[in-house]
Amino acid sequence: MPELPEVEVVRRGLERWVAGRTVESVEVLHPRAVRRHPGGGADFAARLGGRTIGVPRRRGKYLWLPLEGRDLSVLGHLGMSGQLLVQPADAPDEKHLRIRVRFADDAGTELRFVDQRTFGGLSLHEVAADSADGLPDVIAHIARDPLDPLFDETAYHLALRAKRTTVKRALLDQSLISGVGNIYADEALWRARLHYERPTATLTRPRSAELLGHVRDVMNAALAVGGTSFDSLYVNVNGESGYFDRSLDAYGREDEPCRRCGAPMRRRAWMNRSSYFCPRCQRAPRVSS
Ligand SMILES: [Zn+2]
């Protein structure tokens, strides 16, 4: 799954290449790619045709294109393998092209949704009440992400203290904080020297503020690495981690030496995924009996 930095790279690309353009026509080539759109493919195409796209927005891993008029937004689900590509109109179709959006201008490019496994897709949704940025109503329950200037840190710390949960679960809880996936959670916990099973109620405010700082640093570092692709016409999501691999300190490093203390890194099964950690730097919490 793409995580926040990858989705932000896509958002920036779309802002550069698609914002302000008016849709001429939409071609839905596979019904699964619009299965989240209540009216189906023909309705999706009819309602998007003629509309002008505003500045693309993101909350966590959720990406949307507000339409001018602020009544509807296009929600993009990238799923496991979804890509939003801006391609020359005369470029050959990708093998797994699912949706094509043609524009009314003469820029010579079109927006393509390509998805090999078709877990992703596009759908049109009403805008949530009192949203200034076209937030689709179906994701109004998703919390702001830590790179959002309006993220409420005080409320986040209070929620952590009040919840009977563990720190990695809390990082992945999209109703508390959005956009932190498995990879970046492991990276931030390693930097903060926190074990993933640490109860959040035991985190002091300075400790949780430090953790939040590490989450932001990890995400910003990933964005900086991905930043070189913004100039390219090719807007791409590269699946899990992709070109951010080289900056990872914890995730995927089982048996490799901890970059801080040299102890072999460990991997444990965790909620159908894996947690990577240093057994020396990130001590397991004592189990109270
Ligand atoms: Zn270590």
PDB file of C-alpha atoms and ligand atoms in Angstrom:
ATOM      1  CA  MET A   1       0.000   0.000   0.000  1.00  0.00           C
ATOM      2  CA  PRO A   2       1.270   3.466  -0.733  1.00  0.00           C
ATOM      3  CA  GLU A   3       1.741   5.576   2.368  1.00  0.00           C
ATOM      4  CA  LEU A   4       1.324   9.283   2.916  1.00  0.00           C
ATOM      5  CA  PRO A   5       4.584  10.459   1.289  1.00  0.00           C
ATOM      6  CA  GLU A   6       3.901   8.460  -1.868  1.00  0.00           C
ATOM      7  CA  VAL A   7       0.354   9.809  -2.044  1.00  0.00           C
ATOM      8  CA  GLU A   8       1.642  13.349  -1.488  1.00  0.00           C
ATOM      9  CA  VAL A   9       4.031  12.902  -4.421  1.00  0.00           C
ATOM     10  CA  VAL A  10       1.040  11.958  -6.572  1.00  0.00           C
ATOM     11  CA  ARG A  11      -0.977  14.898  -5.227  1.00  0.00           C
ATOM     12  CA  ARG A  12       1.759  17.370  -6.114  1.00  0.00           C
ATOM     13  CA  GLY A  13       2.043  15.916  -9.591  1.00  0.00           C
ATOM     14  CA  LEU A  14      -1.702  16.219 -10.105  1.00  0.00           C
ATOM     15  CA  GLU A  15      -1.671  19.774  -8.784  1.00  0.00           C
ATOM     16  CA  ARG A  16       0.904  20.644 -11.381  1.00  0.00           C
ATOM     17  CA  TRP A  17      -0.591  18.799 -14.337  1.00  0.00           C
ATOM     18  CA  VAL A  18      -4.351  18.555 -13.779  1.00  0.00           C
ATOM     19  CA  ALA A  19      -5.560  21.404 -11.524  1.00  0.00           C
ATOM     20  CA  GLY A  20      -7.638  24.006 -13.330  1.00  0.00           C
ATOM     21  CA  ARG A  21      -8.352  21.803 -16.341  1.00  0.00           C
ATOM     22  CA  THR A  22     -11.851  21.108 -17.582  1.00  0.00           C
ATOM     23  CA  VAL A  23     -12.914  17.546 -18.292  1.00  0.00           C
ATOM     24  CA  GLU A  24     -14.113  16.895 -21.811  1.00  0.00           C
ATOM     25  CA  SER A  25     -15.010  13.228 -21.506  1.00  0.00           C
ATOM     26  CA  VAL A  26     -14.468  10.185 -19.334  1.00  0.00           C
ATOM     27  CA  GLU A  27     -14.038   6.626 -20.498  1.00  0.00           C
ATOM     28  CA  VAL A  28     -14.519   3.823 -17.971  1.00  0.00           C
ATOM     29  CA  LEU A  29     -12.804   0.700 -19.253  1.00  0.00           C
ATOM     30  CA  HIS A  30     -13.402  -1.602 -16.283  1.00  0.00           C
ATOM     31  CA  PRO A  31     -16.475  -1.564 -14.004  1.00  0.00           C
ATOM     32  CA  ARG A  32     -14.482  -2.561 -10.913  1.00  0.00           C
ATOM     33  CA  ALA A  33     -12.571   0.721 -11.042  1.00  0.00           C
ATOM     34  CA  VAL A  34     -15.798   2.664 -10.392  1.00  0.00           C
ATOM     35  CA  ARG A  35     -17.482   0.197  -8.042  1.00  0.00           C
ATOM     36  CA  ARG A  36     -17.342   2.720  -5.189  1.00  0.00           C
ATOM     37  CA  HIS A  37     -19.293   5.194  -7.301  1.00  0.00           C
ATOM     38  CA  PRO A  38     -22.947   4.607  -6.414  1.00  0.00           C
ATOM     39  CA  GLY A  39     -24.311   5.312  -9.903  1.00  0.00           C
ATOM     40  CA  GLY A  40     -21.891   3.127 -11.856  1.00  0.00           C
ATOM     41  CA  GLY A  41     -19.590   3.937 -14.762  1.00  0.00           C
ATOM     42  CA  ALA A  42     -21.998   5.767 -17.071  1.00  0.00           C
ATOM     43  CA  ASP A  43     -23.147   8.020 -14.237  1.00  0.00           C
ATOM     44  CA  PHE A  44     -19.544   8.684 -13.181  1.00  0.00           C
ATOM     45  CA  ALA A  45     -18.622   9.712 -16.723  1.00  0.00           C
ATOM     46  CA  ALA A  46     -21.734  11.852 -17.201  1.00  0.00           C
ATOM     47  CA  ARG A  47     -21.328  13.746 -13.938  1.00  0.00           C
ATOM     48  CA  LEU A  48     -17.604  14.384 -14.330  1.00  0.00           C
ATOM     49  CA  GLY A  49     -17.858  15.530 -17.946  1.00  0.00           C
ATOM     50  CA  GLY A  50     -17.676  19.319 -18.359  1.00  0.00           C
ATOM     51  CA  ARG A  51     -16.464  19.902 -14.799  1.00  0.00           C
ATOM     52  CA  THR A  52     -13.316  21.826 -13.892  1.00  0.00           C
ATOM     53  CA  ILE A  53     -10.872  20.271 -11.449  1.00  0.00           C
ATOM     54  CA  GLY A  54      -9.657  22.304  -8.484  1.00  0.00           C
ATOM     55  CA  VAL A  55      -6.455  21.927  -6.465  1.00  0.00           C
ATOM     56  CA  PRO A  56      -5.998  18.263  -5.464  1.00  0.00           C
ATOM     57  CA  ARG A  57      -6.126  17.629  -1.718  1.00  0.00           C
ATOM     58  CA  ARG A  58      -5.026  14.884   0.607  1.00  0.00           C
ATOM     59  CA  ARG A  59      -5.809  13.709   4.113  1.00  0.00           C
ATOM     60  CA  GLY A  60      -3.511  10.890   5.178  1.00  0.00           C
ATOM     61  CA  LYS A  61      -3.475   8.407   2.318  1.00  0.00           C
ATOM     62  CA  TYR A  62      -6.765   9.694   0.919  1.00  0.00           C
ATOM     63  CA  LEU A  63      -6.517  11.819  -2.179  1.00  0.00           C
ATOM     64  CA  TRP A  64      -9.291  13.782  -3.816  1.00  0.00           C
ATOM     65  CA  LEU A  65      -9.870  16.213  -6.655  1.00  0.00           C
ATOM     66  CA  PRO A  66     -12.373  18.905  -5.661  1.00  0.00           C
ATOM     67  CA  LEU A  67     -14.528  20.128  -8.538  1.00  0.00           C
ATOM     68  CA  GLU A  68     -15.091  23.824  -9.025  1.00  0.00           C
ATOM     69  CA  GLY A  69     -18.482  24.641  -7.607  1.00  0.00           C
ATOM     70  CA  ARG A  70     -17.544  22.751  -4.423  1.00  0.00           C
ATOM     71  CA  ASP A  71     -20.499  20.355  -4.570  1.00  0.00           C
ATOM     72  CA  LEU A  72     -18.678  17.171  -5.584  1.00  0.00           C
ATOM     73  CA  SER A  73     -15.179  15.730  -5.372  1.00  0.00           C
ATOM     74  CA  VAL A  74     -13.472  12.815  -7.100  1.00  0.00           C
ATOM     75  CA  LEU A  75     -12.020  10.450  -4.504  1.00  0.00           C
ATOM     76  CA  GLY A  76      -9.036   8.426  -5.656  1.00  0.00           C
ATOM     77  CA  HIS A  77      -8.405   5.000  -4.119  1.00  0.00           C
ATOM     78  CA  LEU A  78      -4.964   3.777  -5.082  1.00  0.00           C
ATOM     79  CA  GLY A  79      -5.411   0.376  -3.441  1.00  0.00           C
ATOM     80  CA  MET A  80      -2.441  -1.935  -3.805  1.00  0.00           C
ATOM     81  CA  SER A  81      -1.370  -1.133  -7.342  1.00  0.00           C
ATOM     82  CA  GLY A  82      -3.333   1.899  -8.542  1.00  0.00           C
ATOM     83  CA  GLN A  83      -1.544   4.634 -10.450  1.00  0.00           C
ATOM     84  CA  LEU A  84      -2.709   8.024 -11.632  1.00  0.00           C
ATOM     85  CA  LEU A  85      -0.725   8.886 -14.725  1.00  0.00           C
ATOM     86  CA  VAL A  86      -0.699  12.034 -16.798  1.00  0.00           C
ATOM     87  CA  GLN A  87       0.196  10.839 -20.265  1.00  0.00           C
ATOM     88  CA  PRO A  88       0.383  12.280 -23.761  1.00  0.00           C
ATOM     89  CA  ALA A  89      -2.973  11.590 -25.396  1.00  0.00           C
ATOM     90  CA  ASP A  90      -1.272   9.691 -28.195  1.00  0.00           C
ATOM     91  CA  ALA A  91       0.737   7.403 -25.878  1.00  0.00           C
ATOM     92  CA  PRO A  92      -0.287   3.746 -26.191  1.00  0.00           C
ATOM     93  CA  ASP A  93      -2.807   2.563 -23.612  1.00  0.00           C
ATOM     94  CA  GLU A  94      -1.333   0.805 -20.600  1.00  0.00           C
ATOM     95  CA  LYS A  95      -2.257  -2.868 -20.329  1.00  0.00           C
ATOM     96  CA  HIS A  96      -4.218  -2.239 -17.128  1.00  0.00           C
ATOM     97  CA  LEU A  97      -5.777   1.122 -18.082  1.00  0.00           C
ATOM     98  CA  ARG A  98      -9.128   1.340 -16.245  1.00  0.00           C
ATOM     99  CA  ILE A  99     -10.302   4.951 -16.570  1.00  0.00           C
ATOM    100  CA  ARG A 100      -9.336   7.691 -19.041  1.00  0.00           C
ATOM    101  CA  VAL A 101     -10.125  11.369 -18.470  1.00  0.00           C
ATOM    102  CA  ARG A 102      -9.769  13.631 -21.520  1.00  0.00           C
ATOM    103  CA  PHE A 103      -9.522  17.372 -21.104  1.00  0.00           C
ATOM    104  CA  ALA A 104     -11.100  20.149 -23.138  1.00  0.00           C
ATOM    105  CA  ASP A 105      -7.846  22.137 -23.496  1.00  0.00           C
ATOM    106  CA  ASP A 106      -5.097  21.590 -26.040  1.00  0.00           C
ATOM    107  CA  ALA A 107      -2.339  20.646 -23.566  1.00  0.00           C
ATOM    108  CA  GLY A 108      -2.138  17.270 -25.275  1.00  0.00           C
ATOM    109  CA  THR A 109      -2.265  15.156 -22.110  1.00  0.00           C
ATOM    110  CA  GLU A 110      -4.894  13.038 -20.417  1.00  0.00           C
ATOM    111  CA  LEU A 111      -5.316  11.579 -16.946  1.00  0.00           C
ATOM    112  CA  ARG A 112      -5.252   7.788 -16.728  1.00  0.00           C
ATOM    113  CA  PHE A 113      -6.110   5.497 -13.851  1.00  0.00           C
ATOM    114  CA  VAL A 114      -4.091   2.313 -14.270  1.00  0.00           C
ATOM    115  CA  ASP A 115      -4.494  -0.571 -11.844  1.00  0.00           C
ATOM    116  CA  GLN A 116      -3.294  -4.103 -12.358  1.00  0.00           C
ATOM    117  CA  ARG A 117      -5.157  -5.641  -9.429  1.00  0.00           C
ATOM    118  CA  THR A 118      -8.210  -3.307  -9.557  1.00  0.00           C
ATOM    119  CA  PHE A 119      -8.467  -2.908  -5.789  1.00  0.00           C
ATOM    120  CA  GLY A 120      -8.397   0.844  -6.374  1.00  0.00           C
ATOM    121  CA  GLY A 121     -10.644   3.160  -8.316  1.00  0.00           C
ATOM    122  CA  LEU A 122     -12.277   6.558  -8.626  1.00  0.00           C
ATOM    123  CA  SER A 123     -15.643   7.714  -7.328  1.00  0.00           C
ATOM    124  CA  LEU A 124     -17.625  10.954  -7.044  1.00  0.00           C
ATOM    125  CA  HIS A 125     -18.917  12.061  -3.658  1.00  0.00           C
ATOM    126  CA  GLU A 126     -20.761  14.949  -2.087  1.00  0.00           C
ATOM    127  CA  VAL A 127     -18.620  17.376  -0.149  1.00  0.00           C
ATOM    128  CA  ALA A 128     -18.814  17.144   3.655  1.00  0.00           C
ATOM    129  CA  ALA A 129     -20.757  19.906   5.385  1.00  0.00           C
ATOM    130  CA  ASP A 130     -18.674  23.022   6.145  1.00  0.00           C
ATOM    131  CA  SER A 131     -15.591  21.706   4.322  1.00  0.00           C
ATOM    132  CA  ALA A 132     -13.616  24.447   2.609  1.00  0.00           C
ATOM    133  CA  ASP A 133     -11.425  22.073   0.615  1.00  0.00           C
ATOM    134  CA  GLY A 134     -13.980  19.721  -0.895  1.00  0.00           C
ATOM    135  CA  LEU A 135     -13.487  16.904   1.635  1.00  0.00           C
ATOM    136  CA  PRO A 136     -15.653  13.979   0.396  1.00  0.00           C
ATOM    137  CA  ASP A 137     -18.347  13.138   2.942  1.00  0.00           C
ATOM    138  CA  VAL A 138     -17.358   9.446   2.962  1.00  0.00           C
ATOM    139  CA  ILE A 139     -13.950  10.254   4.499  1.00  0.00           C
ATOM    140  CA  ALA A 140     -15.059  13.001   6.877  1.00  0.00           C
ATOM    141  CA  HIS A 141     -14.336  10.645   9.817  1.00  0.00           C
ATOM    142  CA  ILE A 142     -10.655  10.332   8.859  1.00  0.00           C
ATOM    143  CA  ALA A 143      -8.425  12.387  11.156  1.00  0.00           C
ATOM    144  CA  ARG A 144      -6.071  15.016   9.816  1.00  0.00           C
ATOM    145  CA  ASP A 145      -2.524  13.843   9.180  1.00  0.00           C
ATOM    146  CA  PRO A 146       0.544  15.086  11.062  1.00  0.00           C
ATOM    147  CA  LEU A 147       1.766  17.197   8.133  1.00  0.00           C
ATOM    148  CA  ASP A 148      -1.545  19.081   8.046  1.00  0.00           C
ATOM    149  CA  PRO A 149      -1.105  22.578   9.550  1.00  0.00           C
ATOM    150  CA  LEU A 150      -4.532  22.150  11.190  1.00  0.00           C
ATOM    151  CA  PHE A 151      -3.603  18.889  12.965  1.00  0.00           C
ATOM    152  CA  ASP A 152      -4.596  19.356  16.631  1.00  0.00           C
ATOM    153  CA  GLU A 153      -1.611  18.204  18.716  1.00  0.00           C
ATOM    154  CA  THR A 154      -3.177  18.835  22.097  1.00  0.00           C
ATOM    155  CA  ALA A 155      -6.249  16.803  21.230  1.00  0.00           C
ATOM    156  CA  TYR A 156      -3.998  14.032  19.922  1.00  0.00           C
ATOM    157  CA  HIS A 157      -1.972  13.802  23.130  1.00  0.00           C
ATOM    158  CA  LEU A 158      -5.117  13.786  25.249  1.00  0.00           C
ATOM    159  CA  ALA A 159      -6.654  11.027  23.104  1.00  0.00           C
ATOM    160  CA  LEU A 160      -3.508   8.909  23.455  1.00  0.00           C
ATOM    161  CA  ARG A 161      -3.521   9.223  27.230  1.00  0.00           C
ATOM    162  CA  ALA A 162      -7.223   8.406  27.445  1.00  0.00           C
ATOM    163  CA  LYS A 163      -7.173   5.323  25.186  1.00  0.00           C
ATOM    164  CA  ARG A 164      -6.436   1.827  26.417  1.00  0.00           C
ATOM    165  CA  THR A 165      -4.308   0.878  23.470  1.00  0.00           C
ATOM    166  CA  THR A 166      -0.714   0.367  22.449  1.00  0.00           C
ATOM    167  CA  VAL A 167       1.412   2.866  20.637  1.00  0.00           C
ATOM    168  CA  LYS A 168       1.624   1.250  17.204  1.00  0.00           C
ATOM    169  CA  ARG A 169      -2.113   0.552  17.127  1.00  0.00           C
ATOM    170  CA  ALA A 170      -2.681   4.213  17.973  1.00  0.00           C
ATOM    171  CA  LEU A 171      -0.362   5.340  15.175  1.00  0.00           C
ATOM    172  CA  LEU A 172      -2.370   3.289  12.689  1.00  0.00           C
ATOM    173  CA  ASP A 173      -5.765   4.397  14.031  1.00  0.00           C
ATOM    174  CA  GLN A 174      -7.089   6.614  11.226  1.00  0.00           C
ATOM    175  CA  SER A 175      -9.613   8.245  13.545  1.00  0.00           C
ATOM    176  CA  LEU A 176      -6.774   9.605  15.728  1.00  0.00           C
ATOM    177  CA  ILE A 177      -4.132  10.411  13.133  1.00  0.00           C
ATOM    178  CA  SER A 178      -4.180   9.575   9.455  1.00  0.00           C
ATOM    179  CA  GLY A 179      -1.510   8.669   6.963  1.00  0.00           C
ATOM    180  CA  VAL A 180       0.818   6.663   9.193  1.00  0.00           C
ATOM    181  CA  GLY A 181       1.117   3.182   7.736  1.00  0.00           C
ATOM    182  CA  ASN A 182       3.080   0.173   8.885  1.00  0.00           C
ATOM    183  CA  ILE A 183       6.424   1.256   7.413  1.00  0.00           C
ATOM    184  CA  TYR A 184       6.484   4.763   8.798  1.00  0.00           C
ATOM    185  CA  ALA A 185       5.148   3.610  12.174  1.00  0.00           C
ATOM    186  CA  ASP A 186       8.089   1.207  12.546  1.00  0.00           C
ATOM    187  CA  GLU A 187      10.528   3.906  11.435  1.00  0.00           C
ATOM    188  CA  ALA A 188       9.182   6.527  13.850  1.00  0.00           C
ATOM    189  CA  LEU A 189       9.073   4.051  16.775  1.00  0.00           C
ATOM    190  CA  TRP A 190      12.682   3.075  16.112  1.00  0.00           C
ATOM    191  CA  ARG A 191      13.741   6.708  16.105  1.00  0.00           C
ATOM    192  CA  ALA A 192      11.785   7.333  19.320  1.00  0.00           C
ATOM    193  CA  ARG A 193      13.198   4.130  20.909  1.00  0.00           C
ATOM    194  CA  LEU A 194       9.687   2.970  21.707  1.00  0.00           C
ATOM    195  CA  HIS A 195       8.506  -0.652  21.571  1.00  0.00           C
ATOM    196  CA  TYR A 196       5.380  -1.105  19.461  1.00  0.00           C
ATOM    197  CA  GLU A 197       3.427  -2.691  22.350  1.00  0.00           C
ATOM    198  CA  ARG A 198       4.000   0.208  24.730  1.00  0.00           C
ATOM    199  CA  PRO A 199       0.657   1.272  26.265  1.00  0.00           C
ATOM    200  CA  THR A 200      -0.214   4.816  25.169  1.00  0.00           C
ATOM    201  CA  ALA A 201      -1.460   5.662  28.663  1.00  0.00           C
ATOM    202  CA  THR A 202       2.172   5.476  29.858  1.00  0.00           C
ATOM    203  CA  LEU A 203       3.412   8.079  27.370  1.00  0.00           C
ATOM    204  CA  THR A 204       4.109  11.462  28.890  1.00  0.00           C
ATOM    205  CA  ARG A 205       3.227  14.490  26.832  1.00  0.00           C
ATOM    206  CA  PRO A 206       6.906  15.218  25.982  1.00  0.00           C
ATOM    207  CA  ARG A 207       7.352  11.572  24.927  1.00  0.00           C
ATOM    208  CA  SER A 208       4.335  11.583  22.621  1.00  0.00           C
ATOM    209  CA  ALA A 209       5.374  14.993  21.251  1.00  0.00           C
ATOM    210  CA  GLU A 210       8.793  13.513  20.505  1.00  0.00           C
ATOM    211  CA  LEU A 211       7.191  10.547  18.751  1.00  0.00           C
ATOM    212  CA  LEU A 212       5.024  12.868  16.659  1.00  0.00           C
ATOM    213  CA  GLY A 213       8.156  14.798  15.727  1.00  0.00           C
ATOM    214  CA  HIS A 214       9.778  11.577  14.519  1.00  0.00           C
ATOM    215  CA  VAL A 215       6.675  10.679  12.503  1.00  0.00           C
ATOM    216  CA  ARG A 216       6.902  14.052  10.768  1.00  0.00           C
ATOM    217  CA  ASP A 217      10.660  13.714  10.203  1.00  0.00           C
ATOM    218  CA  VAL A 218      10.282  10.270   8.642  1.00  0.00           C
ATOM    219  CA  MET A 219       7.528  11.499   6.333  1.00  0.00           C
ATOM    220  CA  ASN A 220       9.386  14.653   5.365  1.00  0.00           C
ATOM    221  CA  ALA A 221      12.557  12.666   4.668  1.00  0.00           C
ATOM    222  CA  ALA A 222      10.580  10.357   2.388  1.00  0.00           C
ATOM    223  CA  LEU A 223       9.063  13.356   0.637  1.00  0.00           C
ATOM    224  CA  ALA A 224      12.502  14.869   0.121  1.00  0.00           C
ATOM    225  CA  VAL A 225      13.746  11.661  -1.516  1.00  0.00           C
ATOM    226  CA  GLY A 226      10.671  11.483  -3.748  1.00  0.00           C
ATOM    227  CA  GLY A 227      10.863  15.162  -4.571  1.00  0.00           C
ATOM    228  CA  THR A 228      12.953  14.782  -7.677  1.00  0.00           C
ATOM    229  CA  SER A 229      10.095  13.130  -9.529  1.00  0.00           C
ATOM    230  CA  PHE A 230       7.857  16.226  -9.377  1.00  0.00           C
ATOM    231  CA  ASP A 231       9.356  17.677 -12.532  1.00  0.00           C
ATOM    232  CA  SER A 232       8.509  14.634 -14.545  1.00  0.00           C
ATOM    233  CA  LEU A 233       5.292  14.378 -16.464  1.00  0.00           C
ATOM    234  CA  TYR A 234       4.915  10.898 -15.099  1.00  0.00           C
ATOM    235  CA  VAL A 235       2.881  10.896 -11.907  1.00  0.00           C
ATOM    236  CA  ASN A 236       3.290   7.576 -10.253  1.00  0.00           C
ATOM    237  CA  VAL A 237       2.702   5.552  -7.163  1.00  0.00           C
ATOM    238  CA  ASN A 238       5.194   2.783  -6.904  1.00  0.00           C
ATOM    239  CA  GLY A 239       3.484   0.460  -4.450  1.00  0.00           C
ATOM    240  CA  GLU A 240       5.024  -0.292  -1.079  1.00  0.00           C
ATOM    241  CA  SER A 241       8.007   1.904  -0.213  1.00  0.00           C
ATOM    242  CA  GLY A 242       9.403   2.048  -3.772  1.00  0.00           C
ATOM    243  CA  TYR A 243      12.131   4.627  -4.129  1.00  0.00           C
ATOM    244  CA  PHE A 244      11.986   5.430  -0.420  1.00  0.00           C
ATOM    245  CA  ASP A 245      13.637   2.103   0.430  1.00  0.00           C
ATOM    246  CA  ARG A 246      17.148   3.387   0.927  1.00  0.00           C
ATOM    247  CA  SER A 247      16.152   5.674   3.797  1.00  0.00           C
ATOM    248  CA  LEU A 248      14.612   2.947   5.964  1.00  0.00           C
ATOM    249  CA  ASP A 249      16.210   2.250   9.369  1.00  0.00           C
ATOM    250  CA  ALA A 250      13.835  -0.382  10.756  1.00  0.00           C
ATOM    251  CA  TYR A 251      11.268  -1.701   8.291  1.00  0.00           C
ATOM    252  CA  GLY A 252      12.460  -4.745   6.354  1.00  0.00           C
ATOM    253  CA  ARG A 253      15.786  -4.975   8.233  1.00  0.00           C
ATOM    254  CA  GLU A 254      15.332  -8.270  10.120  1.00  0.00           C
ATOM    255  CA  ASP A 255      18.708  -9.700  11.306  1.00  0.00           C
ATOM    256  CA  GLU A 256      20.574  -6.629  10.037  1.00  0.00           C
ATOM    257  CA  PRO A 257      22.453  -4.583  12.647  1.00  0.00           C
ATOM    258  CA  CYS A 258      20.592  -1.723  14.298  1.00  0.00           C
ATOM    259  CA  ARG A 259      22.007   1.482  12.841  1.00  0.00           C
ATOM    260  CA  ARG A 260      22.249   2.906  16.366  1.00  0.00           C
ATOM    261  CA  CYS A 261      23.548   0.096  18.601  1.00  0.00           C
ATOM    262  CA  GLY A 262      24.486  -2.763  16.248  1.00  0.00           C
ATOM    263  CA  ALA A 263      22.138  -5.365  17.781  1.00  0.00           C
ATOM    264  CA  PRO A 264      20.389  -7.572  15.192  1.00  0.00           C
ATOM    265  CA  MET A 265      16.975  -6.138  14.295  1.00  0.00           C
ATOM    266  CA  ARG A 266      13.941  -8.315  14.977  1.00  0.00           C
ATOM    267  CA  ARG A 267      10.689  -8.952  13.161  1.00  0.00           C
ATOM    268  CA  ARG A 268       7.497 -10.025  14.904  1.00  0.00           C
ATOM    269  CA  ALA A 269       4.082 -10.893  13.467  1.00  0.00           C
ATOM    270  CA  TRP A 270       1.710  -8.114  14.422  1.00  0.00           C
ATOM    271  CA  MET A 271      -1.958  -7.804  13.415  1.00  0.00           C
ATOM    272  CA  ASN A 272      -1.494  -9.682  10.124  1.00  0.00           C
ATOM    273  CA  ARG A 273       1.580  -7.583   9.382  1.00  0.00           C
ATOM    274  CA  SER A 274       5.107  -7.351  10.708  1.00  0.00           C
ATOM    275  CA  SER A 275       6.762  -5.108  13.228  1.00  0.00           C
ATOM    276  CA  TYR A 276      10.477  -4.469  12.899  1.00  0.00           C
ATOM    277  CA  PHE A 277      12.355  -3.201  15.936  1.00  0.00           C
ATOM    278  CA  CYS A 278      15.652  -3.231  17.797  1.00  0.00           C
ATOM    279  CA  PRO A 279      15.397  -5.444  20.890  1.00  0.00           C
ATOM    280  CA  ARG A 280      18.039  -3.355  22.669  1.00  0.00           C
ATOM    281  CA  CYS A 281      16.924   0.199  21.820  1.00  0.00           C
ATOM    282  CA  GLN A 282      13.198  -0.556  21.944  1.00  0.00           C
ATOM    283  CA  ARG A 283      12.584  -2.544  25.121  1.00  0.00           C
ATOM    284  CA  ALA A 284       9.333  -4.468  25.432  1.00  0.00           C
ATOM    285  CA  PRO A 285       7.047  -3.064  28.116  1.00  0.00           C
ATOM    286  CA  ARG A 286       6.820  -5.052  31.328  1.00  0.00           C
ATOM    287  CA  VAL A 287       3.665  -7.105  31.400  1.00  0.00           C
ATOM    288  CA  SER A 288       1.630  -6.320  34.484  1.00  0.00           C
ATOM    289  CA  SER A 289       0.125  -9.428  36.024  1.00  0.00           C
TER     290      SER A 289
HETATM  291 ZN    ZN B   1      19.486  -0.616  18.628  1.00  0.00          ZN
END
